[in-house]
PDB file of C-alpha atoms in Angstrom:
ATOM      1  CA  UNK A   1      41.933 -63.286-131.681  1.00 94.00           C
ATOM      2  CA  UNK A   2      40.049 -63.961-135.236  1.00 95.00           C
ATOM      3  CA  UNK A   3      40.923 -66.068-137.654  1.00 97.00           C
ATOM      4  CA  UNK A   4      39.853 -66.321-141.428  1.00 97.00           C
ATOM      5  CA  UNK A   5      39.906 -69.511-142.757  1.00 98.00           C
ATOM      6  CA  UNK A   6      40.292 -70.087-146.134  1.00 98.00           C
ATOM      7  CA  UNK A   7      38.661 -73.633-146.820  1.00 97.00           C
ATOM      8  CA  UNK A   8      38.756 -75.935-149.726  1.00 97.00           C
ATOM      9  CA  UNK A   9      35.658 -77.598-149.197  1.00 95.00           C
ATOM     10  CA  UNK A  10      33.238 -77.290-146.679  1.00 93.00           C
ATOM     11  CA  UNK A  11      33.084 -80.348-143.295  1.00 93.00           C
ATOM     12  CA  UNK A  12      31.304 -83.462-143.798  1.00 89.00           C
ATOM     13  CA  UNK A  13      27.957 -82.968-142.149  1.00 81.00           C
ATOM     14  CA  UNK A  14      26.935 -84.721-139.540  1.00 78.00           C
ATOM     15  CA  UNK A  15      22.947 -84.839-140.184  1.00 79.00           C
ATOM     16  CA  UNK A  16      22.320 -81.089-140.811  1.00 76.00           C
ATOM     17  CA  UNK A  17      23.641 -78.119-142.518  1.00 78.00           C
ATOM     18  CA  UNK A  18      26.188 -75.700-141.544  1.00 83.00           C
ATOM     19  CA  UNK A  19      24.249 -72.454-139.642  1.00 87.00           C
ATOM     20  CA  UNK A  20      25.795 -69.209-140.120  1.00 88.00           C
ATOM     21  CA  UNK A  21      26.685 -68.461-136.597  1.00 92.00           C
ATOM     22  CA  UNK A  22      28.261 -71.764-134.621  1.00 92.00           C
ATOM     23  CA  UNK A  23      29.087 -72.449-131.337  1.00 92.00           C
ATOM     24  CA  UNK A  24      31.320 -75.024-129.958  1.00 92.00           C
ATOM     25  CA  UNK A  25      30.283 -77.538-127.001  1.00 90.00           C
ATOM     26  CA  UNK A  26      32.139 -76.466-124.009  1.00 93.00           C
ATOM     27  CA  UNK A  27      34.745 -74.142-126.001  1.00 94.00           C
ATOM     28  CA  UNK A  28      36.803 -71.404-124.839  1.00 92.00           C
ATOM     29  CA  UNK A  29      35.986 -69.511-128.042  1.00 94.00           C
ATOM     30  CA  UNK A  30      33.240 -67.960-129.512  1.00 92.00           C
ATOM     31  CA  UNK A  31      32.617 -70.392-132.112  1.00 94.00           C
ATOM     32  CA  UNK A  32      32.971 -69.659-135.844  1.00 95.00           C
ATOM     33  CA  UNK A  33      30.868 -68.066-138.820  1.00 94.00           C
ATOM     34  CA  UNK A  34      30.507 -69.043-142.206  1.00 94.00           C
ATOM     35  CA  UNK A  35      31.181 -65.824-143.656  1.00 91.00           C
ATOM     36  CA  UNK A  36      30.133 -67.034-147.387  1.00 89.00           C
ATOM     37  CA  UNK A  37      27.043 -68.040-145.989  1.00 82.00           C
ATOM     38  CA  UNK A  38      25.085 -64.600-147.939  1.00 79.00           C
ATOM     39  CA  UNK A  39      26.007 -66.612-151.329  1.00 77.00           C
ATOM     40  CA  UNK A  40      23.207 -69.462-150.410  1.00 72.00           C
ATOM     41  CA  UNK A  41      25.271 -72.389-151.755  1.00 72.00           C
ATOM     42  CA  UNK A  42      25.645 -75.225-149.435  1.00 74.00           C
ATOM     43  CA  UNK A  43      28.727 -77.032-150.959  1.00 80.00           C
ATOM     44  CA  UNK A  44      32.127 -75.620-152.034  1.00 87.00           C
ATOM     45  CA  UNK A  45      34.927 -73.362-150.785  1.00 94.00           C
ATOM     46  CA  UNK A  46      34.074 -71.240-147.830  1.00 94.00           C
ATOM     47  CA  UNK A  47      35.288 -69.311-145.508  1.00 96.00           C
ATOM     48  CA  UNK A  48      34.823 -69.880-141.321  1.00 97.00           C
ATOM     49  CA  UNK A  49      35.778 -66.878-138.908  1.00 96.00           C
ATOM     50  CA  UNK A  50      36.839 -67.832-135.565  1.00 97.00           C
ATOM     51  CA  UNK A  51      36.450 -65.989-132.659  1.00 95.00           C
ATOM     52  CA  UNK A  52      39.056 -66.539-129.516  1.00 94.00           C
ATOM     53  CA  UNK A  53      37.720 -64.091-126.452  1.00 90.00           C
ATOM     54  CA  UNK A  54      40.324 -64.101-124.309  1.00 87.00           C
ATOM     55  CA  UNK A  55      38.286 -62.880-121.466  1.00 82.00           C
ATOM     56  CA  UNK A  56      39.213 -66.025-118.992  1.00 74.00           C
ATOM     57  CA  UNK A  57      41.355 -63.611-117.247  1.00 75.00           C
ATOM     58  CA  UNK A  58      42.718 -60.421-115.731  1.00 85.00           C
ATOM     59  CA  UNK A  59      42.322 -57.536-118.951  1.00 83.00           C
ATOM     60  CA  UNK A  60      46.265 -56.701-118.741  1.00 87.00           C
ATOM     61  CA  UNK A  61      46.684 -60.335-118.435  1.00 90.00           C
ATOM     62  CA  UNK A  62      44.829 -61.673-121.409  1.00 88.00           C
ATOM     63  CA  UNK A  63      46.330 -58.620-123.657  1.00 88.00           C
ATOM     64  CA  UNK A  64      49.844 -60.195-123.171  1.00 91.00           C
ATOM     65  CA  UNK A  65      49.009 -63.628-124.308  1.00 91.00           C
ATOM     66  CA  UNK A  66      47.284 -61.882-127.257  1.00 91.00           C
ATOM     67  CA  UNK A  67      50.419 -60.614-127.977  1.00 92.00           C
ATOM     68  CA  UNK A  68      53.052 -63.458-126.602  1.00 94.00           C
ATOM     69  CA  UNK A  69      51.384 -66.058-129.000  1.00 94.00           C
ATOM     70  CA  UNK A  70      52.392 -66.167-132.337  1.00 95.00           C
ATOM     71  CA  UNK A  71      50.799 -66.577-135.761  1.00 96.00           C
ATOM     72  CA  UNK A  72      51.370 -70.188-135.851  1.00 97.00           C
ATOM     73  CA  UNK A  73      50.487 -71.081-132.182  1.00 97.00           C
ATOM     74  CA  UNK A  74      46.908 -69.153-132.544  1.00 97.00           C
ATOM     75  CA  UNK A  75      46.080 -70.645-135.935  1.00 98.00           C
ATOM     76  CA  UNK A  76      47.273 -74.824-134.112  1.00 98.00           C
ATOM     77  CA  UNK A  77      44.619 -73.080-131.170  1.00 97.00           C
ATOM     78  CA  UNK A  78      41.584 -72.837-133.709  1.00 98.00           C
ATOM     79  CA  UNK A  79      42.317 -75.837-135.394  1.00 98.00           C
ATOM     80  CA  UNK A  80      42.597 -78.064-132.233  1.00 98.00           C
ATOM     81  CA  UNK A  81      39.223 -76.434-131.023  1.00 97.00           C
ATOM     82  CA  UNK A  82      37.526 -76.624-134.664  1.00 97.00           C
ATOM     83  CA  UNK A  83      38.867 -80.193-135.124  1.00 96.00           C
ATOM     84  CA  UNK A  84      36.313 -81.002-132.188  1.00 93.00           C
ATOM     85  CA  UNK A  85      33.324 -80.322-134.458  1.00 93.00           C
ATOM     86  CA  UNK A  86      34.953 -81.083-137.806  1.00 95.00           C
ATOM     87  CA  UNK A  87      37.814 -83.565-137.729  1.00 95.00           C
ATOM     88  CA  UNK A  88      39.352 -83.250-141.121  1.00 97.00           C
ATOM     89  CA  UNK A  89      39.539 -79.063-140.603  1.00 97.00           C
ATOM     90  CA  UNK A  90      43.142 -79.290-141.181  1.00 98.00           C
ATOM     91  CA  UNK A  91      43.374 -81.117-144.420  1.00 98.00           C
ATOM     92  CA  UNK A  92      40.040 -78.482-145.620  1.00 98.00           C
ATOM     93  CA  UNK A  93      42.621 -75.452-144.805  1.00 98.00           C
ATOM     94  CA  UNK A  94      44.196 -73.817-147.813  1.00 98.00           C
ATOM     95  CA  UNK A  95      44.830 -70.557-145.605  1.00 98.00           C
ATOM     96  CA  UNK A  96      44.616 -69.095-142.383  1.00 98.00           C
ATOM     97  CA  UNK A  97      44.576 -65.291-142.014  1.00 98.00           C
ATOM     98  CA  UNK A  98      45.163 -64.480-137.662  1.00 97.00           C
ATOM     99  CA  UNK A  99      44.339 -61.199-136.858  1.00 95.00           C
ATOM    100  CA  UNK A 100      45.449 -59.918-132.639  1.00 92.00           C
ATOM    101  CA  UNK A 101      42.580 -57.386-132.330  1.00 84.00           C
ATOM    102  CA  UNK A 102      42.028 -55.482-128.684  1.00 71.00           C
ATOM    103  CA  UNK A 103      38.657 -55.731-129.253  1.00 63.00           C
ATOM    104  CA  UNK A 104      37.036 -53.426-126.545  1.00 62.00           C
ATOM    105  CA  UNK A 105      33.561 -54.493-125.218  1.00 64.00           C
ATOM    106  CA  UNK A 106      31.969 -52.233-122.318  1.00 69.00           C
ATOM    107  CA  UNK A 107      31.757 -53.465-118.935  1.00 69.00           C
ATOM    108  CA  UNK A 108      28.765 -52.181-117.806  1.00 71.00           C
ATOM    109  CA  UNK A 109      28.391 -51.540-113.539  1.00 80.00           C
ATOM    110  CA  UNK A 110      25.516 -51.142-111.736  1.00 88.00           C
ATOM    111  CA  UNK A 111      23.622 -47.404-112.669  1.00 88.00           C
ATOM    112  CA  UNK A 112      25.701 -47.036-115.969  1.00 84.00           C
ATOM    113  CA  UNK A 113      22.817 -47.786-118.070  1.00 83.00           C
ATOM    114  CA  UNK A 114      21.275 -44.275-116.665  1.00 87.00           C
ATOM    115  CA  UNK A 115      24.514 -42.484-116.011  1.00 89.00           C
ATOM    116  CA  UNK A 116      25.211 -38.554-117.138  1.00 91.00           C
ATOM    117  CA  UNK A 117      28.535 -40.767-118.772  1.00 86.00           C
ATOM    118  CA  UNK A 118      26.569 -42.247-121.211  1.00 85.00           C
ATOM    119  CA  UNK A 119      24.001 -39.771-121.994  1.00 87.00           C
ATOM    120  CA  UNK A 120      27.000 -37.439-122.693  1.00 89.00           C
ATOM    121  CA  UNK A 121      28.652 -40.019-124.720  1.00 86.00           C
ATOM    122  CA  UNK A 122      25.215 -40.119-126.843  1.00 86.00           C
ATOM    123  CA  UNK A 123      26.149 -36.787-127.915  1.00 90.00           C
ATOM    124  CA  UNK A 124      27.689 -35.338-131.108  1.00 92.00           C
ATOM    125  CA  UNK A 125      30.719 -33.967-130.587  1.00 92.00           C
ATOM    126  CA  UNK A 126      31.890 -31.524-133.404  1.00 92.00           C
ATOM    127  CA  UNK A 127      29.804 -32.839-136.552  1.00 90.00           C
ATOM    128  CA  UNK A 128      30.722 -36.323-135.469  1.00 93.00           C
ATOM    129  CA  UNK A 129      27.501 -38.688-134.179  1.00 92.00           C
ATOM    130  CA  UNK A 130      28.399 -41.806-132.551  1.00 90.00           C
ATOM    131  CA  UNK A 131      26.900 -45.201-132.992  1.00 89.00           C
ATOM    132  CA  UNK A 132      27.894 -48.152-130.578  1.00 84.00           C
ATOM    133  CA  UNK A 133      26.450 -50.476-128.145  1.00 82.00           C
ATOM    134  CA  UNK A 134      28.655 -48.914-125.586  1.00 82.00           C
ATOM    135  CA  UNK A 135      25.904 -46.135-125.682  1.00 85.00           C
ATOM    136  CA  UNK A 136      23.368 -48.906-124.167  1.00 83.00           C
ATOM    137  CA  UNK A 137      25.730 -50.819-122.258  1.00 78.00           C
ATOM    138  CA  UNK A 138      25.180 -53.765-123.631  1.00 77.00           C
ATOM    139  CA  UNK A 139      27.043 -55.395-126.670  1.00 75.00           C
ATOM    140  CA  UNK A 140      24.188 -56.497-128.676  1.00 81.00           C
ATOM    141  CA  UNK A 141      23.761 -56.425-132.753  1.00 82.00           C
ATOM    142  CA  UNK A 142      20.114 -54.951-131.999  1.00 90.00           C
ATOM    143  CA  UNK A 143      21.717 -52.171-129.881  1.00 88.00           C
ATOM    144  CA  UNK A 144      24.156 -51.389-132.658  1.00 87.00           C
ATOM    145  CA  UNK A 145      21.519 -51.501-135.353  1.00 90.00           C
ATOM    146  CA  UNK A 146      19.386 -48.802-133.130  1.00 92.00           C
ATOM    147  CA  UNK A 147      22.121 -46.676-132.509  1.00 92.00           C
ATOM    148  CA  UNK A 148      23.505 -46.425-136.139  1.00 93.00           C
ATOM    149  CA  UNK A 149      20.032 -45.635-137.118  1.00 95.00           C
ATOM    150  CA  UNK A 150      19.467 -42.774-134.670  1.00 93.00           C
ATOM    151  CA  UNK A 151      22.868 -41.257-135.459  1.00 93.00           C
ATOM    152  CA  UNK A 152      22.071 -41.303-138.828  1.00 95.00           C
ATOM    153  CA  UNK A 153      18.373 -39.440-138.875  1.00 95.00           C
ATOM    154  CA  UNK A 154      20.312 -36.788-136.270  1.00 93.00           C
ATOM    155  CA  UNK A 155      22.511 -36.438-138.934  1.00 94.00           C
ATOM    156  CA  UNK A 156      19.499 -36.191-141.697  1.00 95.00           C
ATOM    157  CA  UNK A 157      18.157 -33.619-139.351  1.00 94.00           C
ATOM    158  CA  UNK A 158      20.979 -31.105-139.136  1.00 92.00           C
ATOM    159  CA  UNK A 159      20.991 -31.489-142.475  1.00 91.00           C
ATOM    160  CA  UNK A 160      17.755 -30.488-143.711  1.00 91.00           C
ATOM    161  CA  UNK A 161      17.781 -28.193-140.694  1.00 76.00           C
TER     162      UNK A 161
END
């Protein structure tokens, strides 16, 4: 689950600045980011996105309390866990946007990394070049940066080509 919210004003600090990407002490989620944080102000409106995993459980499992929970219950669920860091979250909130995503993430086993799966996967398919960490098996921003750039010079070359 994500949620966008919309805040009025940004937490009081308690001795240091928000950071872009934030985790929560002993959290089921993900933490939040401060998604305005590109604008370099350090006061104001903003805007956190919260991140709710779901991955405590069986797959099937956590896809059906995805779904079972409502709107209302999953925004109460970030703002009990955000009220931990920043107690007047709440009265900050002028809008919460919930979003149930089934955000896939690879499960790598043991001699994926160097399967003929992924190598084949690697490949274009009909003009159409894939980019994804599930090529490296790993779910990392770095592995997504590499990948998007290597699709896109095999795409340069069959261009010029």
């Amino acid at each position: 689950m994500v949620a966008n919210l919309l805040l009025n004003d940004r937490p009081k600090s308690s001795g240091f600045p928000l950071a872009w990407d934030n985790v929560l002490y002993e959290s089921p989620s993900l933490g939040y980011v401060v998604a305005t944080h590109q604008r370099g102000l350090d006061r104001g409106p903003t805007v956190f996105t919260y991140y709710y995993p779901l991955c405590d459980s069986d797959p099937r499992e956590a896809r059906s309390k995805l779904l079972a929970a409502g709107r209302d219950e999953w925004a109460d669920i970030a703002l009990t866990d955000l009220s931990r860091a920043h107690p007047e979250i709440r009265s900050l909130a002028e809008r919460i946007d919930v979003m149930r995503w089934g955000h896939a993430m690879i499960r790598p086993s043991p001699g994926f990394v160097w399967s003929e799966a992924r190598k084949i996967a690697s490949k274009p398919y009909r003009g159409i070049h894939f980019a994804h960490t599930d090529l490296s098996g790993v779910p990392l921003f770095e592995e997504a940066f590499y990948h998007g750039t290597r699709a896109a010079n095999e795409i340069l070359t069959v261009r010029k080509g």
